[in-house]
Amino acid sequence: MPLQDAIEVFSKHESYASVSEEQRGAYQREYLALREYMTLGSESPEQQIYERFPGISCAYTDAAGREKLKYNGLADKENGIPVNGNTVFPACSISKFVTAMTVMKLEEQELLNIDEPVNRYLHQWKLLAADGKESDATIRSILTHTSGIVDGDDSFYGLRRNDHEVGLLDVLEGRTPYNKRRTVSEKQPGTEFEYSDAVVGFVSCDDFHAT
């Protein structure tokens, strides 16, 4: 399928098309930015994508069960450094898929209950409600983006070049160069869909304990 056609299909299935920009969240804004970028200039869509994403890598398992790694393009356009097996890429929302599978495996093993408040499994760090008290948001609501969490702009943006290293708790607490907003359940859990990148944070942090 041509790239432009793929974007059109995505647009038709986009559930936030009629929602205000403020409610769409960072994910929708990134999509709109990509769509706008694709319509500018005389370059082909493929060339425009290459200009924006000059290097890629792909890891997969083939039909024979062999692990494969392929990469192409540049990791550093300015210095002409190619992508190789040591190039680091942001995991982005692929981590949500892995996180969800891990959580459901723990549920299957009866090591946690996704319908219980996530704070039951958090000890050092707690998810707070808008009133400053512990939120009753469940793991299920976090996984389904209905926990009431509203991400700040760029709150889960990948580290830029020359940024100092930050930990996951720094991100959740809003102690990063690009986000000063603590992750809080601002709305009543279960009442509204709000896409959030914080879903990965709770289960991935060292503070999360399944028992």
PDB file of C-alpha atoms in Angstrom:
ATOM      1  CA  MET A   1       0.000   0.000   0.000  1.00  0.00           C
ATOM      2  CA  PRO A   2       1.442   3.436  -0.892  1.00  0.00           C
ATOM      3  CA  LEU A   3       2.396   5.533   2.114  1.00  0.00           C
ATOM      4  CA  GLN A   4      -0.112   8.274   1.356  1.00  0.00           C
ATOM      5  CA  ASP A   5      -2.917   5.699   1.117  1.00  0.00           C
ATOM      6  CA  ALA A   6      -1.865   4.256   4.464  1.00  0.00           C
ATOM      7  CA  ILE A   7      -2.140   7.679   6.056  1.00  0.00           C
ATOM      8  CA  GLU A   8      -5.599   8.130   4.568  1.00  0.00           C
ATOM      9  CA  VAL A   9      -6.719   4.784   6.003  1.00  0.00           C
ATOM     10  CA  PHE A  10      -5.316   5.758   9.385  1.00  0.00           C
ATOM     11  CA  SER A  11      -7.185   9.050   9.210  1.00  0.00           C
ATOM     12  CA  LYS A  12     -10.517   7.314   8.575  1.00  0.00           C
ATOM     13  CA  HIS A  13     -10.001   5.117  11.629  1.00  0.00           C
ATOM     14  CA  GLU A  14      -8.780   7.935  13.849  1.00  0.00           C
ATOM     15  CA  SER A  15     -11.236   8.111  16.730  1.00  0.00           C
ATOM     16  CA  TYR A  16     -10.358  11.677  17.714  1.00  0.00           C
ATOM     17  CA  ALA A  17     -11.057  13.380  14.396  1.00  0.00           C
ATOM     18  CA  SER A  18     -13.889  15.497  15.828  1.00  0.00           C
ATOM     19  CA  VAL A  19     -12.306  16.119  19.237  1.00  0.00           C
ATOM     20  CA  SER A  20     -10.594  19.364  20.196  1.00  0.00           C
ATOM     21  CA  GLU A  21      -6.821  19.579  19.834  1.00  0.00           C
ATOM     22  CA  GLU A  22      -6.419  19.924  23.605  1.00  0.00           C
ATOM     23  CA  GLN A  23      -8.224  16.623  24.162  1.00  0.00           C
ATOM     24  CA  ARG A  24      -6.448  14.772  21.388  1.00  0.00           C
ATOM     25  CA  GLY A  25      -3.214  14.523  23.319  1.00  0.00           C
ATOM     26  CA  ALA A  26       0.358  14.310  22.068  1.00  0.00           C
ATOM     27  CA  TYR A  27      -0.253  11.190  19.979  1.00  0.00           C
ATOM     28  CA  GLN A  28      -2.913  12.853  17.843  1.00  0.00           C
ATOM     29  CA  ARG A  29      -0.845  16.004  17.474  1.00  0.00           C
ATOM     30  CA  GLU A  30       2.098  13.967  16.229  1.00  0.00           C
ATOM     31  CA  TYR A  31      -0.186  12.334  13.668  1.00  0.00           C
ATOM     32  CA  LEU A  32      -1.476  15.694  12.473  1.00  0.00           C
ATOM     33  CA  ALA A  33       2.070  17.037  12.271  1.00  0.00           C
ATOM     34  CA  LEU A  34       3.097  14.060  10.154  1.00  0.00           C
ATOM     35  CA  ARG A  35       0.072  14.487   7.917  1.00  0.00           C
ATOM     36  CA  GLU A  36       0.838  18.167   7.414  1.00  0.00           C
ATOM     37  CA  TYR A  37       4.485  17.372   6.767  1.00  0.00           C
ATOM     38  CA  MET A  38       3.491  14.852   4.104  1.00  0.00           C
ATOM     39  CA  THR A  39       1.500  17.484   2.188  1.00  0.00           C
ATOM     40  CA  LEU A  40       4.291  20.070   2.033  1.00  0.00           C
ATOM     41  CA  GLY A  41       6.849  20.474  -0.729  1.00  0.00           C
ATOM     42  CA  SER A  42       7.272  18.712  -4.019  1.00  0.00           C
ATOM     43  CA  GLU A  43       9.205  15.707  -2.744  1.00  0.00           C
ATOM     44  CA  SER A  44       7.635  12.274  -2.842  1.00  0.00           C
ATOM     45  CA  PRO A  45       6.094  10.948   0.406  1.00  0.00           C
ATOM     46  CA  GLU A  46       8.869   8.378   0.633  1.00  0.00           C
ATOM     47  CA  GLN A  47      11.544  11.072   0.350  1.00  0.00           C
ATOM     48  CA  GLN A  48       9.812  13.252   2.931  1.00  0.00           C
ATOM     49  CA  ILE A  49       9.715  10.348   5.365  1.00  0.00           C
ATOM     50  CA  TYR A  50      13.395   9.650   4.744  1.00  0.00           C
ATOM     51  CA  GLU A  51      14.220  13.295   5.473  1.00  0.00           C
ATOM     52  CA  ARG A  52      12.380  13.094   8.787  1.00  0.00           C
ATOM     53  CA  PHE A  53      13.474   9.569   9.720  1.00  0.00           C
ATOM     54  CA  PRO A  54      16.873   9.065   8.053  1.00  0.00           C
ATOM     55  CA  GLY A  55      17.696   5.751   9.726  1.00  0.00           C
ATOM     56  CA  ILE A  56      15.836   2.619  10.832  1.00  0.00           C
ATOM     57  CA  SER A  57      16.537  -0.768  12.323  1.00  0.00           C
ATOM     58  CA  CYS A  58      14.347  -3.860  12.550  1.00  0.00           C
ATOM     59  CA  ALA A  59      14.677  -6.953  14.735  1.00  0.00           C
ATOM     60  CA  TYR A  60      12.514  -9.979  14.020  1.00  0.00           C
ATOM     61  CA  THR A  61      12.322 -13.758  14.087  1.00  0.00           C
ATOM     62  CA  ASP A  62      12.008 -15.470  10.708  1.00  0.00           C
ATOM     63  CA  ALA A  63       9.905 -18.538   9.871  1.00  0.00           C
ATOM     64  CA  ALA A  64      12.770 -20.825  10.922  1.00  0.00           C
ATOM     65  CA  GLY A  65      12.957 -19.228  14.348  1.00  0.00           C
ATOM     66  CA  ARG A  66      16.204 -17.405  13.635  1.00  0.00           C
ATOM     67  CA  GLU A  67      16.661 -13.927  15.123  1.00  0.00           C
ATOM     68  CA  LYS A  68      17.355 -11.312  12.493  1.00  0.00           C
ATOM     69  CA  LEU A  69      18.519  -7.706  12.701  1.00  0.00           C
ATOM     70  CA  LYS A  70      18.472  -5.370   9.738  1.00  0.00           C
ATOM     71  CA  TYR A  71      19.224  -1.666   9.589  1.00  0.00           C
ATOM     72  CA  ASN A  72      19.560   1.059   7.017  1.00  0.00           C
ATOM     73  CA  GLY A  73      20.230   4.782   6.772  1.00  0.00           C
ATOM     74  CA  LEU A  74      21.975   7.221   9.076  1.00  0.00           C
ATOM     75  CA  ALA A  75      21.979   7.527  12.855  1.00  0.00           C
ATOM     76  CA  ASP A  76      23.615  10.958  12.582  1.00  0.00           C
ATOM     77  CA  LYS A  77      22.944  12.878   9.365  1.00  0.00           C
ATOM     78  CA  GLU A  78      25.280  15.749  10.228  1.00  0.00           C
ATOM     79  CA  ASN A  79      28.295  13.486  10.708  1.00  0.00           C
ATOM     80  CA  GLY A  80      27.327  10.740   8.270  1.00  0.00           C
ATOM     81  CA  ILE A  81      27.281   8.005  10.947  1.00  0.00           C
ATOM     82  CA  PRO A  82      25.281   4.981   9.721  1.00  0.00           C
ATOM     83  CA  VAL A  83      22.783   2.974  11.729  1.00  0.00           C
ATOM     84  CA  ASN A  84      24.309  -0.251  13.048  1.00  0.00           C
ATOM     85  CA  GLY A  85      23.597  -2.935  15.606  1.00  0.00           C
ATOM     86  CA  ASN A  86      24.595  -0.616  18.469  1.00  0.00           C
ATOM     87  CA  THR A  87      22.356   2.305  17.500  1.00  0.00           C
ATOM     88  CA  VAL A  88      19.856   3.154  20.232  1.00  0.00           C
ATOM     89  CA  PHE A  89      16.278   4.008  19.221  1.00  0.00           C
ATOM     90  CA  PRO A  90      13.383   5.125  21.457  1.00  0.00           C
ATOM     91  CA  ALA A  91      11.054   2.207  22.207  1.00  0.00           C
ATOM     92  CA  CYS A  92       8.055   4.580  22.197  1.00  0.00           C
ATOM     93  CA  SER A  93       4.637   2.915  22.294  1.00  0.00           C
ATOM     94  CA  ILE A  94       5.975  -0.527  21.428  1.00  0.00           C
ATOM     95  CA  SER A  95       6.676  -0.667  25.156  1.00  0.00           C
ATOM     96  CA  LYS A  96       2.921  -0.426  25.841  1.00  0.00           C
ATOM     97  CA  PHE A  97       2.366  -3.671  23.947  1.00  0.00           C
ATOM     98  CA  VAL A  98       5.077  -5.444  25.958  1.00  0.00           C
ATOM     99  CA  THR A  99       3.800  -3.923  29.212  1.00  0.00           C
ATOM    100  CA  ALA A 100       0.220  -5.043  28.558  1.00  0.00           C
ATOM    101  CA  MET A 101       1.335  -8.609  27.831  1.00  0.00           C
ATOM    102  CA  THR A 102       3.429  -8.664  31.007  1.00  0.00           C
ATOM    103  CA  VAL A 103       0.549  -7.401  33.121  1.00  0.00           C
ATOM    104  CA  MET A 104      -1.892  -9.934  31.709  1.00  0.00           C
ATOM    105  CA  LYS A 105       0.631 -12.728  32.286  1.00  0.00           C
ATOM    106  CA  LEU A 106       0.865 -11.688  35.933  1.00  0.00           C
ATOM    107  CA  GLU A 107      -2.945 -11.602  36.082  1.00  0.00           C
ATOM    108  CA  GLU A 108      -3.046 -15.109  34.616  1.00  0.00           C
ATOM    109  CA  GLN A 109      -0.607 -16.284  37.301  1.00  0.00           C
ATOM    110  CA  GLU A 110      -2.800 -14.616  39.961  1.00  0.00           C
ATOM    111  CA  LEU A 111       0.083 -12.391  41.036  1.00  0.00           C
ATOM    112  CA  LEU A 112      -2.025  -9.279  40.617  1.00  0.00           C
ATOM    113  CA  ASN A 113      -5.609  -8.211  39.986  1.00  0.00           C
ATOM    114  CA  ILE A 114      -6.059  -5.629  37.254  1.00  0.00           C
ATOM    115  CA  ASP A 115      -9.313  -4.456  38.842  1.00  0.00           C
ATOM    116  CA  GLU A 116      -7.574  -3.367  42.041  1.00  0.00           C
ATOM    117  CA  PRO A 117      -6.061   0.113  42.517  1.00  0.00           C
ATOM    118  CA  VAL A 118      -2.582   0.359  41.059  1.00  0.00           C
ATOM    119  CA  ASN A 119      -1.437   1.975  44.310  1.00  0.00           C
ATOM    120  CA  ARG A 120      -1.766  -1.408  46.017  1.00  0.00           C
ATOM    121  CA  TYR A 121       1.298  -2.475  44.040  1.00  0.00           C
ATOM    122  CA  LEU A 122       3.218   0.793  44.343  1.00  0.00           C
ATOM    123  CA  HIS A 123       5.166   1.565  47.480  1.00  0.00           C
ATOM    124  CA  GLN A 124       7.790   4.278  47.030  1.00  0.00           C
ATOM    125  CA  TRP A 125       5.754   6.279  44.517  1.00  0.00           C
ATOM    126  CA  LYS A 126       1.964   6.740  44.505  1.00  0.00           C
ATOM    127  CA  LEU A 127      -0.486   7.887  41.883  1.00  0.00           C
ATOM    128  CA  LEU A 128      -2.390  10.820  43.348  1.00  0.00           C
ATOM    129  CA  ALA A 129      -5.816  12.221  42.509  1.00  0.00           C
ATOM    130  CA  ALA A 130      -6.510  15.890  41.818  1.00  0.00           C
ATOM    131  CA  ASP A 131      -7.215  16.484  45.526  1.00  0.00           C
ATOM    132  CA  GLY A 132      -3.765  15.219  46.519  1.00  0.00           C
ATOM    133  CA  LYS A 133      -5.051  11.952  47.974  1.00  0.00           C
ATOM    134  CA  GLU A 134      -4.175   8.508  46.638  1.00  0.00           C
ATOM    135  CA  SER A 135      -6.079   7.732  43.441  1.00  0.00           C
ATOM    136  CA  ASP A 136      -8.330   4.686  43.233  1.00  0.00           C
ATOM    137  CA  ALA A 137      -7.473   4.210  39.534  1.00  0.00           C
ATOM    138  CA  THR A 138      -7.182   0.520  38.735  1.00  0.00           C
ATOM    139  CA  ILE A 139      -4.570  -1.202  36.615  1.00  0.00           C
ATOM    140  CA  ARG A 140      -7.296  -1.914  34.058  1.00  0.00           C
ATOM    141  CA  SER A 141      -8.149   1.785  33.787  1.00  0.00           C
ATOM    142  CA  ILE A 142      -4.482   2.646  33.283  1.00  0.00           C
ATOM    143  CA  LEU A 143      -4.098   0.019  30.557  1.00  0.00           C
ATOM    144  CA  THR A 144      -7.221   1.273  28.783  1.00  0.00           C
ATOM    145  CA  HIS A 145      -6.330   4.988  29.107  1.00  0.00           C
ATOM    146  CA  THR A 146      -9.343   5.732  31.315  1.00  0.00           C
ATOM    147  CA  SER A 147      -7.493   6.397  34.582  1.00  0.00           C
ATOM    148  CA  GLY A 148      -7.982  10.172  34.449  1.00  0.00           C
ATOM    149  CA  ILE A 149      -4.304  10.856  33.759  1.00  0.00           C
ATOM    150  CA  VAL A 150      -3.676  13.768  31.402  1.00  0.00           C
ATOM    151  CA  ASP A 151      -0.114  13.898  30.083  1.00  0.00           C
ATOM    152  CA  GLY A 152       1.642  17.231  29.895  1.00  0.00           C
ATOM    153  CA  ASP A 153       3.007  18.417  26.559  1.00  0.00           C
ATOM    154  CA  ASP A 154       6.199  16.463  25.751  1.00  0.00           C
ATOM    155  CA  SER A 155       5.989  14.797  29.180  1.00  0.00           C
ATOM    156  CA  PHE A 156       7.278  11.504  27.794  1.00  0.00           C
ATOM    157  CA  TYR A 157       9.417  12.881  25.009  1.00  0.00           C
ATOM    158  CA  GLY A 158      12.625  10.984  24.311  1.00  0.00           C
ATOM    159  CA  LEU A 159      15.865  12.447  25.546  1.00  0.00           C
ATOM    160  CA  ARG A 160      17.337  15.042  23.246  1.00  0.00           C
ATOM    161  CA  ARG A 161      20.984  15.211  22.417  1.00  0.00           C
ATOM    162  CA  ASN A 162      23.005  16.640  25.347  1.00  0.00           C
ATOM    163  CA  ASP A 163      20.153  16.050  27.856  1.00  0.00           C
ATOM    164  CA  HIS A 164      21.267  14.642  31.167  1.00  0.00           C
ATOM    165  CA  GLU A 165      20.084  11.137  32.021  1.00  0.00           C
ATOM    166  CA  VAL A 166      16.776  10.900  33.876  1.00  0.00           C
ATOM    167  CA  GLY A 167      15.070   8.005  35.612  1.00  0.00           C
ATOM    168  CA  LEU A 168      11.487   6.842  35.300  1.00  0.00           C
ATOM    169  CA  LEU A 169      10.522   8.350  38.657  1.00  0.00           C
ATOM    170  CA  ASP A 170      11.914  11.678  37.445  1.00  0.00           C
ATOM    171  CA  VAL A 171       9.495  11.463  34.500  1.00  0.00           C
ATOM    172  CA  LEU A 172       6.523  10.557  36.702  1.00  0.00           C
ATOM    173  CA  GLU A 173       7.395  13.337  39.159  1.00  0.00           C
ATOM    174  CA  GLY A 174       7.849  15.934  36.415  1.00  0.00           C
ATOM    175  CA  ARG A 175      11.544  16.420  37.080  1.00  0.00           C
ATOM    176  CA  THR A 176      12.825  16.497  33.502  1.00  0.00           C
ATOM    177  CA  PRO A 177      14.102  19.286  31.246  1.00  0.00           C
ATOM    178  CA  TYR A 178      11.004  19.009  29.067  1.00  0.00           C
ATOM    179  CA  ASN A 179       8.222  18.412  31.600  1.00  0.00           C
ATOM    180  CA  LYS A 180       7.613  19.882  35.055  1.00  0.00           C
ATOM    181  CA  ARG A 181       4.188  18.320  35.538  1.00  0.00           C
ATOM    182  CA  ARG A 182       3.707  15.410  37.945  1.00  0.00           C
ATOM    183  CA  THR A 183       1.666  12.465  36.701  1.00  0.00           C
ATOM    184  CA  VAL A 184      -1.703  12.770  38.456  1.00  0.00           C
ATOM    185  CA  SER A 185      -5.152  11.238  37.950  1.00  0.00           C
ATOM    186  CA  GLU A 186      -6.869  14.545  37.248  1.00  0.00           C
ATOM    187  CA  LYS A 187     -10.274  13.159  36.249  1.00  0.00           C
ATOM    188  CA  GLN A 188     -12.542  10.543  37.777  1.00  0.00           C
ATOM    189  CA  PRO A 189     -11.220   7.128  36.655  1.00  0.00           C
ATOM    190  CA  GLY A 190     -13.447   5.289  34.209  1.00  0.00           C
ATOM    191  CA  THR A 191     -15.311   8.358  32.970  1.00  0.00           C
ATOM    192  CA  GLU A 192     -13.271   9.523  29.993  1.00  0.00           C
ATOM    193  CA  PHE A 193     -10.704   8.226  27.510  1.00  0.00           C
ATOM    194  CA  GLU A 194      -7.418  10.160  27.548  1.00  0.00           C
ATOM    195  CA  TYR A 195      -4.450   8.637  25.762  1.00  0.00           C
ATOM    196  CA  SER A 196      -1.505   8.559  28.160  1.00  0.00           C
ATOM    197  CA  ASP A 197       2.078   7.387  27.954  1.00  0.00           C
ATOM    198  CA  ALA A 198       2.178   6.950  31.728  1.00  0.00           C
ATOM    199  CA  VAL A 199       0.758   3.424  31.367  1.00  0.00           C
ATOM    200  CA  VAL A 200       4.268   2.057  30.933  1.00  0.00           C
ATOM    201  CA  GLY A 201       5.693   3.968  33.847  1.00  0.00           C
ATOM    202  CA  PHE A 202       3.805   2.289  36.651  1.00  0.00           C
ATOM    203  CA  VAL A 203       4.515  -1.307  35.688  1.00  0.00           C
ATOM    204  CA  SER A 204       8.056  -0.650  34.517  1.00  0.00           C
ATOM    205  CA  CYS A 205       9.337   1.217  37.554  1.00  0.00           C
ATOM    206  CA  ASP A 206      11.310  -0.598  40.238  1.00  0.00           C
ATOM    207  CA  ASP A 207       8.640   0.351  42.762  1.00  0.00           C
ATOM    208  CA  PHE A 208       5.964  -1.913  41.223  1.00  0.00           C
ATOM    209  CA  HIS A 209       5.539  -5.212  43.109  1.00  0.00           C
ATOM    210  CA  ALA A 210       3.267  -8.051  42.013  1.00  0.00           C
ATOM    211  CA  THR A 211       2.569 -10.438  44.869  1.00  0.00           C
TER     212      THR A 211
END
